[in-house]
Coordinates of C-alpha atoms and ligand atoms in Angstrom, one line a residue:
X299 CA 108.6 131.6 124.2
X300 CA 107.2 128.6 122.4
X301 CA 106.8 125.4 124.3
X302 CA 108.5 122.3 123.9
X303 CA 107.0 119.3 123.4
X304 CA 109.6 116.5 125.4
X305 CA 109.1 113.1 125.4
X306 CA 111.8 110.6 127.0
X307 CA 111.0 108.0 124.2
X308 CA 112.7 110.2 121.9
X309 CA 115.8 109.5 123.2
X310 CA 116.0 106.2 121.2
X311 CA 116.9 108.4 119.0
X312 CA 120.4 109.2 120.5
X313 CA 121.2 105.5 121.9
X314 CA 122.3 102.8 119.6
X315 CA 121.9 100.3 121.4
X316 CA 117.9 100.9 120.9
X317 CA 118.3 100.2 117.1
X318 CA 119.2 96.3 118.1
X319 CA 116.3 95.6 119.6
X320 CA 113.3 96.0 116.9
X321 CA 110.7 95.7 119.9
X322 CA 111.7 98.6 122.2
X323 CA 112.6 100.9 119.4
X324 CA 109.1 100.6 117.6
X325 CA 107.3 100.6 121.0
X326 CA 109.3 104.2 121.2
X327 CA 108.6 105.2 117.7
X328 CA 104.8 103.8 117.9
X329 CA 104.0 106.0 121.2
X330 CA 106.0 108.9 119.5
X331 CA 103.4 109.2 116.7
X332 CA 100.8 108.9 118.6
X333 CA 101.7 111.2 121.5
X334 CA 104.6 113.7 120.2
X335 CA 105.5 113.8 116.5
X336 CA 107.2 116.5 116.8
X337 CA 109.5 116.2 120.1
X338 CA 112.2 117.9 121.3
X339 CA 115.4 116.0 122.3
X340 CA 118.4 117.1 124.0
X341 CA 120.4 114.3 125.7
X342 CA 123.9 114.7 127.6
X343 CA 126.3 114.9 124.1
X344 CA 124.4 115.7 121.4
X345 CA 123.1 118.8 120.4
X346 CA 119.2 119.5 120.9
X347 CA 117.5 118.3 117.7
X348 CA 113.5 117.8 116.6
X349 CA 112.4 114.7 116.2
X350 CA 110.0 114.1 113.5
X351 CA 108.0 110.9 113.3
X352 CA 105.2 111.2 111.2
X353 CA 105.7 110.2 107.1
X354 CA 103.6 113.1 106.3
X355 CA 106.0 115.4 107.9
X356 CA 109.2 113.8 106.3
X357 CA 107.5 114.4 103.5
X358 CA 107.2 118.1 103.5
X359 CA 110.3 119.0 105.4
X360 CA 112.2 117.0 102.6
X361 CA 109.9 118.7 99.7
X362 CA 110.8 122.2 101.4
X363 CA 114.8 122.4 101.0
X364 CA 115.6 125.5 100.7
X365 CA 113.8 126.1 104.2
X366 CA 115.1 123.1 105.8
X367 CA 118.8 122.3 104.3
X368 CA 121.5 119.7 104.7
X369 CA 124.0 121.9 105.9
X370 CA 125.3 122.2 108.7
X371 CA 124.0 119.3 109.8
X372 CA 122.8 116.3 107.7
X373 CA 123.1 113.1 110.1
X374 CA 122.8 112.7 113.9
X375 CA 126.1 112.7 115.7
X376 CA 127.8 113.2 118.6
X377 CA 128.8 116.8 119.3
X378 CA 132.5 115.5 119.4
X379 CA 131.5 113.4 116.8
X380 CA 130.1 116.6 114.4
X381 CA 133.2 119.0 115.4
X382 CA 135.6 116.2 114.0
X383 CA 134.1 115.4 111.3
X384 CA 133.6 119.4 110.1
X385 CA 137.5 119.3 111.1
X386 CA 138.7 116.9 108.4
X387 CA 136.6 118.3 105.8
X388 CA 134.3 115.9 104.3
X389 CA 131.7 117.1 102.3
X390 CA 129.6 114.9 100.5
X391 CA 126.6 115.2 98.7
X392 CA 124.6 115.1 102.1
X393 CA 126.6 118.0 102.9
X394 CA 125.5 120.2 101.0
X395 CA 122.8 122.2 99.0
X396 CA 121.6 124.0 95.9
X397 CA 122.6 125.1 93.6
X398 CA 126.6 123.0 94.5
X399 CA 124.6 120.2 95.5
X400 CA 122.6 119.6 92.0
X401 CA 126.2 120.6 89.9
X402 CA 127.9 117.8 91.7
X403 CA 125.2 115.1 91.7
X404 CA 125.0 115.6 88.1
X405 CA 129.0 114.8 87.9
X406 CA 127.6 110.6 89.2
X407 CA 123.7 110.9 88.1
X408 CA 124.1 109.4 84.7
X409 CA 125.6 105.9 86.5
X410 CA 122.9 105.7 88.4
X411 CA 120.1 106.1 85.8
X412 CA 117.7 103.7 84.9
X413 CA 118.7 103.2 81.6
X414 CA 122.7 102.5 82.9
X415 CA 121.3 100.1 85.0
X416 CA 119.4 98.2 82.4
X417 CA 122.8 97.9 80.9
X418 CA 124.2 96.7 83.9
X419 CA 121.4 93.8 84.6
X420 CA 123.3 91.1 83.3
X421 CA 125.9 91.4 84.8
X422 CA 124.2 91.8 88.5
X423 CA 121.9 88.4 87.8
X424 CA 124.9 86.9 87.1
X425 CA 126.5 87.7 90.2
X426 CA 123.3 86.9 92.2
X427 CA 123.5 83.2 90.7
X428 CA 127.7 83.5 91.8
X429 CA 126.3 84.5 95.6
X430 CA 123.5 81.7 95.6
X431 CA 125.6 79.2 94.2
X432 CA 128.3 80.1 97.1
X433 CA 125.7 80.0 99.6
X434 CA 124.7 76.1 98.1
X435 CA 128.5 75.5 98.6
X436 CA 128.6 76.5 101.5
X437 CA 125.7 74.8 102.9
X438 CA 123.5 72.9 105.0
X439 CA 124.3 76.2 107.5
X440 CA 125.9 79.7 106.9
X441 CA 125.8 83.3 109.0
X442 CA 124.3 84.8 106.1
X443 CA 125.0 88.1 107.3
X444 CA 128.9 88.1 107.3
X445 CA 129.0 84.7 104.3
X446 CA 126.5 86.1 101.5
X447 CA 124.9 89.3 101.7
X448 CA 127.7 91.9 102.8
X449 CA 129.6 90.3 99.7
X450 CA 127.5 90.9 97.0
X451 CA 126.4 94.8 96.9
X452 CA 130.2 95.7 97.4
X453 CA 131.4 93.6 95.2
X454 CA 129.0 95.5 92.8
X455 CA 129.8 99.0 93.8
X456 CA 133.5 98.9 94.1
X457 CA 133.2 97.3 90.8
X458 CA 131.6 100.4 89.4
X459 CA 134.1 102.5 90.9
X460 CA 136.3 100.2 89.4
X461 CA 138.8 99.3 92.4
X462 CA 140.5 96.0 92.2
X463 CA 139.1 92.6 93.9
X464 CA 142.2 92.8 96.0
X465 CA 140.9 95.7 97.9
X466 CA 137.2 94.6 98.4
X467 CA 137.9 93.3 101.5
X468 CA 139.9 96.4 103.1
X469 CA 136.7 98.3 101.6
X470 CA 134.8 96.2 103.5
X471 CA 136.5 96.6 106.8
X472 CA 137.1 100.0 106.3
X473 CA 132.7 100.8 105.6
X474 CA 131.8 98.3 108.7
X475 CA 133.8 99.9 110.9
X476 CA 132.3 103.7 109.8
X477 CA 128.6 102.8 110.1
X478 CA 129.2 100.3 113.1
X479 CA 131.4 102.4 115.3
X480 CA 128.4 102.3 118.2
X481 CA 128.6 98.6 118.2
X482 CA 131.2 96.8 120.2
X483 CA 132.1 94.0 117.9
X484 CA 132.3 96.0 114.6
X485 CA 134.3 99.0 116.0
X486 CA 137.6 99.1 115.7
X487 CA 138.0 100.6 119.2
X488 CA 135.5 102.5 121.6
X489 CA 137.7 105.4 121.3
X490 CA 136.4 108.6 118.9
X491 CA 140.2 109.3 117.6
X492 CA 140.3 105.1 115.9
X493 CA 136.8 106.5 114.6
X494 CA 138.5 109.0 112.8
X495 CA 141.9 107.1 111.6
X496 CA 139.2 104.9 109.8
X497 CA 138.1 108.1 108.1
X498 CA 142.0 109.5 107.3
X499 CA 143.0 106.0 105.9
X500 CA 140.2 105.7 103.6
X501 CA 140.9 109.7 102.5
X502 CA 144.4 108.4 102.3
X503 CA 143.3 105.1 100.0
X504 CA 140.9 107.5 97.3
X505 CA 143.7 110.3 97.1
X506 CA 146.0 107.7 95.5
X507 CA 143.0 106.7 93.5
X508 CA 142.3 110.3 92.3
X509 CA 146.0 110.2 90.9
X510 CA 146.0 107.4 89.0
X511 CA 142.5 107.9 87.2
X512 CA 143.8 111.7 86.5
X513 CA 147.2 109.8 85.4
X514 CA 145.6 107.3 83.6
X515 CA 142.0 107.5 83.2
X516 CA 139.8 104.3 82.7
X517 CA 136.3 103.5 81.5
X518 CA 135.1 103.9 85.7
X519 CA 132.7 105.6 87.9
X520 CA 136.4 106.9 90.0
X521 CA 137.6 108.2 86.6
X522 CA 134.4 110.0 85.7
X523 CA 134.6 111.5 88.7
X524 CA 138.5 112.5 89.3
X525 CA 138.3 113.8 85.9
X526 CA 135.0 115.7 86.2
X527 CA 135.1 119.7 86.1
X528 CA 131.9 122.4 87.4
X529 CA 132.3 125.3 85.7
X530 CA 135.7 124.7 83.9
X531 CA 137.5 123.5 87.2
X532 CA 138.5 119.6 88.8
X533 CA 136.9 119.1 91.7
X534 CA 139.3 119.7 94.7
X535 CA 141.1 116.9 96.1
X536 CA 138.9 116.6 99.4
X537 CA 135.6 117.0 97.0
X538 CA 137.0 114.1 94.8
X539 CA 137.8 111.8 97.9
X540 CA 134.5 112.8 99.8
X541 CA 132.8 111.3 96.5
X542 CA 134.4 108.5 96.4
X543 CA 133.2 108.0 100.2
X544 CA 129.6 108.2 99.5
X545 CA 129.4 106.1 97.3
X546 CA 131.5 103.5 99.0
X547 CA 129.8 103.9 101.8
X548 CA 126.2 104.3 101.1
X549 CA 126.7 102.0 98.1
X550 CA 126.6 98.5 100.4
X551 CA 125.7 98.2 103.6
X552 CA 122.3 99.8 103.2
X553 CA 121.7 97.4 100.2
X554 CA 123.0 94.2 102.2
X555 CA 120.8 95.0 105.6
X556 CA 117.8 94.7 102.8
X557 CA 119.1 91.7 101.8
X558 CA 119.7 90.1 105.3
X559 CA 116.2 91.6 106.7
X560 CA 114.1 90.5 103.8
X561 CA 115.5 87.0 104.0
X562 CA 114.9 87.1 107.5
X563 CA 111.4 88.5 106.7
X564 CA 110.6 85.6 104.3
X565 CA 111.9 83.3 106.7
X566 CA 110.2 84.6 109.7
X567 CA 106.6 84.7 107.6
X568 CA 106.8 81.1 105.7
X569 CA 103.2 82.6 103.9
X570 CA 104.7 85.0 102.2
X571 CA 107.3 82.9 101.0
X572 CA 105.3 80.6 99.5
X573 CA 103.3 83.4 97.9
X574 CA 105.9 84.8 96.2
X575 CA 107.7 81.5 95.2
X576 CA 103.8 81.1 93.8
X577 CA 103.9 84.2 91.6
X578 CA 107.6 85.5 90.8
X579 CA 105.8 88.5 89.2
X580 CA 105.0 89.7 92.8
X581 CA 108.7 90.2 92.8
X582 CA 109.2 94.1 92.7
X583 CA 106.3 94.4 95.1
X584 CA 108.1 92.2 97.4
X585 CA 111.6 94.5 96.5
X586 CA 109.7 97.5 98.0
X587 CA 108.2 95.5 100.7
X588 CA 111.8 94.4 102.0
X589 CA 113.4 98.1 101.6
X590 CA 110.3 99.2 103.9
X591 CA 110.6 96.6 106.1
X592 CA 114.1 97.1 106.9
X593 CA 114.8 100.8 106.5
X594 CA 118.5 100.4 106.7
X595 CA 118.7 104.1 106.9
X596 CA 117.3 104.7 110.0
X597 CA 117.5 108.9 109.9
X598 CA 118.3 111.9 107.9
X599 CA 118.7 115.9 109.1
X600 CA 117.6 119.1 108.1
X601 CA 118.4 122.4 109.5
X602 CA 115.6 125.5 109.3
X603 CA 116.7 128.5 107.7
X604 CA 114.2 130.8 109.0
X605 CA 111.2 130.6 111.6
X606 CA 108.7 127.6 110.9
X607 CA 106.0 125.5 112.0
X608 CA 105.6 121.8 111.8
X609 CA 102.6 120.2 112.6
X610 CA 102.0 123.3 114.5
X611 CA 104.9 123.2 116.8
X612 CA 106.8 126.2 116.1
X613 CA 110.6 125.2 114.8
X614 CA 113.3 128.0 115.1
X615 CA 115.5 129.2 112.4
X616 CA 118.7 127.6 113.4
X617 CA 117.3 124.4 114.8
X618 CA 117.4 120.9 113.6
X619 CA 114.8 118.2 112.3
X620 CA 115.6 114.3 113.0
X621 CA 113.3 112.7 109.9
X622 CA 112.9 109.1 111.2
X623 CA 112.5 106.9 108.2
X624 CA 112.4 103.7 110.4
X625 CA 109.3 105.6 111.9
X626 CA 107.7 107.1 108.7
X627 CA 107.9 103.6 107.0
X628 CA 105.6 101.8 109.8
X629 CA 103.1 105.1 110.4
X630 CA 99.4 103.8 110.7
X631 CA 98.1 106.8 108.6
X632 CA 100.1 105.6 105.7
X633 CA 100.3 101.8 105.7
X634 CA 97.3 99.6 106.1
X635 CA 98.6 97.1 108.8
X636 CA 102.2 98.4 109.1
X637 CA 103.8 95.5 111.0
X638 CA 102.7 93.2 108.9
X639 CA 105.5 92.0 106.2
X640 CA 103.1 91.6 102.9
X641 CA 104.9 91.1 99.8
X642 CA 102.1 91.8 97.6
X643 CA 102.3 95.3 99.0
X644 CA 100.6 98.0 97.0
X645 CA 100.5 101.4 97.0
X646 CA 103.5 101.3 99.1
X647 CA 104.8 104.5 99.7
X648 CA 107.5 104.0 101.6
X649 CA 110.8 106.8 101.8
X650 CA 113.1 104.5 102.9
X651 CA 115.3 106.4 99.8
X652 CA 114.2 109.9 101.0
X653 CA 112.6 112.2 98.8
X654 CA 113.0 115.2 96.9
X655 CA 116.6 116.7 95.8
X656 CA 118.6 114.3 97.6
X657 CA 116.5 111.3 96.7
X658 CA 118.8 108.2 97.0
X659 CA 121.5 108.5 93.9
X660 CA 121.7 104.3 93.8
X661 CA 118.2 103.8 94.2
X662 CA 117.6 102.0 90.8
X663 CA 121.0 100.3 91.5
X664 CA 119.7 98.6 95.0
X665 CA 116.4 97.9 93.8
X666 CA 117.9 95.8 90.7
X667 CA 120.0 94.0 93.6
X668 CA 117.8 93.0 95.7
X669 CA 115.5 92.0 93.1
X670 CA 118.0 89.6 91.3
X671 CA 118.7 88.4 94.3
X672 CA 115.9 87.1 95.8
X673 CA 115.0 86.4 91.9
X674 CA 117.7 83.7 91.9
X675 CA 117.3 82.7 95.7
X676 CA 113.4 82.3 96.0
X677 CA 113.0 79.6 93.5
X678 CA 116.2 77.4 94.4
X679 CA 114.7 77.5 98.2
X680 CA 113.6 74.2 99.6
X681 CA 113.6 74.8 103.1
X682 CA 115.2 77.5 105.8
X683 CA 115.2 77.9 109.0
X684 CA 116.8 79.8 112.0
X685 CA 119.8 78.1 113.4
X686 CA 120.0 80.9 116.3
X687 CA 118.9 84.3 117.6
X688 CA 119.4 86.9 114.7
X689 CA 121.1 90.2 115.9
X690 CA 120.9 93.7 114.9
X691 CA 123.6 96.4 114.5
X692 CA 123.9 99.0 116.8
X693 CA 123.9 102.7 115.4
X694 CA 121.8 105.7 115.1
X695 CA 122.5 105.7 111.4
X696 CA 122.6 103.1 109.0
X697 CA 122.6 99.3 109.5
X698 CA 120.2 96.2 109.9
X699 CA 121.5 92.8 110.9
X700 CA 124.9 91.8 112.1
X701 CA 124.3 88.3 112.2
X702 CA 121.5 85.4 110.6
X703 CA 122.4 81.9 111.7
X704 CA 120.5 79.9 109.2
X705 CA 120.4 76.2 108.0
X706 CA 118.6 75.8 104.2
X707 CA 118.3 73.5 101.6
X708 CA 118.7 74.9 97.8
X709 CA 118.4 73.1 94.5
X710 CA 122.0 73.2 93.0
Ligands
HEM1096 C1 118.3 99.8 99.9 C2 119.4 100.5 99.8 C3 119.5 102.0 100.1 C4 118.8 102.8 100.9 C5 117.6 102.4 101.7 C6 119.3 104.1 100.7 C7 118.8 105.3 101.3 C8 119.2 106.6 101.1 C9 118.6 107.7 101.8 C10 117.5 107.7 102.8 C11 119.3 108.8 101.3 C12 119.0 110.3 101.7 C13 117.9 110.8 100.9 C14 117.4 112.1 101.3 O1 118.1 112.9 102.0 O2 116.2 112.4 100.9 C15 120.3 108.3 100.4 C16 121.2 109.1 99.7 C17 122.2 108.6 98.9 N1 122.4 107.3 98.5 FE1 121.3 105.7 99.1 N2 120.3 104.1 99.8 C18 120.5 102.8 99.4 C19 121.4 102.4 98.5 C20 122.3 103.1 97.8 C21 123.2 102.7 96.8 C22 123.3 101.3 96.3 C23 124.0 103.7 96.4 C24 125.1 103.6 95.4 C25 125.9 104.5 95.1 C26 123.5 104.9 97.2 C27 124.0 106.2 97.1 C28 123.5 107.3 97.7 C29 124.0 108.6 97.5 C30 125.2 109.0 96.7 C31 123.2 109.5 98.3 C32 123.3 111.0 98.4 C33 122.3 111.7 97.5 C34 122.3 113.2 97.6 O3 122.5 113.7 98.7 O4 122.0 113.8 96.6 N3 122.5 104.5 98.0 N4 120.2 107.0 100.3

């Protein structure tokens, strides 16, 4: 009978509320990697899970996975919240593994691809400047959260998927109220069934989609993939829908909490603003520097398919592995000064994008985002300043802030 290393701060990993409040959850996360990297949890409606803290462990569970797979289990949820979702179906590529998991990545892959998104740069500094320029009209004082930066990654990726401007906003609602369904005022109701309705109607919105691109197809990411085949065959109808989803969904908010905590970031550490403003070239530095700063993915899973250890601590085949990227991405033993926002950052090993097999698809994609963004913004910046208290989302999964009062001055 192995023992069981239990620490209480390890149940920050099972209470949203602890993700809005930067302070208490790196005070947990902090004392976790110093005192129990590999912890035990098992709080009142979730299943038991390890937590794992340390970047070098992410590292290697992620490396090893056909040990430690995505299935059944690839996100922390509520049991309720797990036996629903495995009732409706969804399967993503998170969901699953080898060798189904690399046949269907391959189907979006090419999109994603360096050289696609070289192709695609003009078209993204363009729509920086269009965000910018909205943010000068808009001014001397904007929530930047809800005005600028949820609008620009999905007006990106549902372009690629090639949905119409009409429905950008629906998306929208539809994606806020999935990740922020722990926090009151993004949630469409408290209740797990409205949860789930947000699910059904977006299943129902991409099944009308498959049917048109398979009716008609067009020169889109939703076409490539209604019309794509493994092995001779279409992808089934749930398979075509749950792709649609991921990319949706992972396509946006992850990129815009970059974009709202970096700005907050450069506003919060005037320094590094100037630096950078100083020398633009320090701008892909600073690109990585924001994505660790915020890791707007705040966890992955992995289940272990046979008897392990970790760290020592002796994992069971069956049980599950929390891999905290919000903790990875500020571990001591890795980053020189971890709290410290530098934008001349370098080596910066971050994995706020994972790692291995199931690396981030739109990695390239975000990164080009974030850096024509802040490309356009940093130059045009004259002054900016807090207006009020920032606040963060609450979840266990993905998010960053909700709101950014700011007031700023821009060059037109
Ligand atoms: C800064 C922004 C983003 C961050 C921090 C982020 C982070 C992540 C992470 C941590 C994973 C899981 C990796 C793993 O298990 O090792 C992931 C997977 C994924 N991401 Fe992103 N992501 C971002 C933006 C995007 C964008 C713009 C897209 C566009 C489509 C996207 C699409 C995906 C997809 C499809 C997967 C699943 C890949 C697979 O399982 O094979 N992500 N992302």
């Amino acid at each position: 009978m192995s023992t069981r290393i239990i620490d209480q701060a390890a149940n920050v990993f099972a209470d949203p509320s602890a993700y809005a409040d930067e302070a208490k959850l790196h005070a947990a996360l902090a004392h976790l990697r110093a005192n129990a990297p590999v912890s035990w949890v098992d709080v009142p409606g979730y299943r038991p899970f390890w937590a794992i803290t340390k970047h070098a462990d992410v590292m290697e569970i992620e490396r090893a996975n056909t040990l430690f797979t995505n299935s059944p289990r690839p996100v922390l949820a509520t049991m309720e919240g797990d036996d629903q979702q495995a009732a409706i179906g969804v399967k993503t590529l998170i969901h699953m593994d080898d060798p189904e998991h690399r046949a269907v990545r391959a189907i979006g892959a090419d999109w994603f691809r360096p050289k696609a998104m070289r192709a695609l740069k003009i078209r993204i500094d363009e729509l920086a400047r269009r965000y910018v320029d909205q943010m000068v009209a808009a001014g001397p004082e904007c929530d930047f959260v809800q005005e600028v930066a949820v609008n620009y990654p999905l007006y990106v990726i549902m372009s690629m998927l090639g949905m119409p401007e009409s429905d950008f906003p629906l998306m929208l609602k539809y994606t806020q109220e999935l990740f922020g369904s722990d926090d009151a005022e993004m949630q469409r109701s408290a209740s797990l069934e409205e949860s789930m309705a947000v699910l059904l109607e977006m299943f129902a919105y991409f099944n009308d989609m498959t049917a048109s691109r398979r009716a008609t197809p067009t020169e889109d990411l939703a076409s490539a993939i209604a019309n794509a085949t493994i092995d001779g065959e279409p992808l089934s109808d749930i398979d075509t829908v749950s792709y649609y989803l991921i990319i949706a969904t992972a396509g946006h908010d992850t990129t815009s909490a970059v974009i709202s905590g970096g700005l907050h970031a450069l506003i919060e550490n005037p320094d590094q603003r100037e630096r950078l403003r100083a020398n633009m070239d320090l701008m892909s530095l600073a690109t990585e520097e924001m994505i660790r700063w915020v890791t707007p993915v705040k966890e992955f899973m992995r289940t272990a398919r046979a008897d392990t250890t970790i760290r020592g601590v002796p994992i069971a085949e069956g049980e599950s592995v929390l891999l905290s990227y919000a903790s990875s991405n500020r571990d001591e033993d890795v980053f020189g000064d971890p709290f410290r926002f530098d934008v001349g950052r370098s080596p910066n090993k971050h994995n706020a994008f994972g790692y291995g097999v199931h690396f981030c698809l739109g990695a390239a994609l975000a990164r080009m985002e974030v850096n024509s963004f802040f490309s356009e913004l940093v130059p045009r910046l004259e002054s900016i300043e807090l207006t009020g208290d920032p606040e963060h989302i609450a979840t266990i999964f993905v998010g960053g802030l909700k709101h950014l009062p700011i007031r700023y001055s821009l060059t037109g």
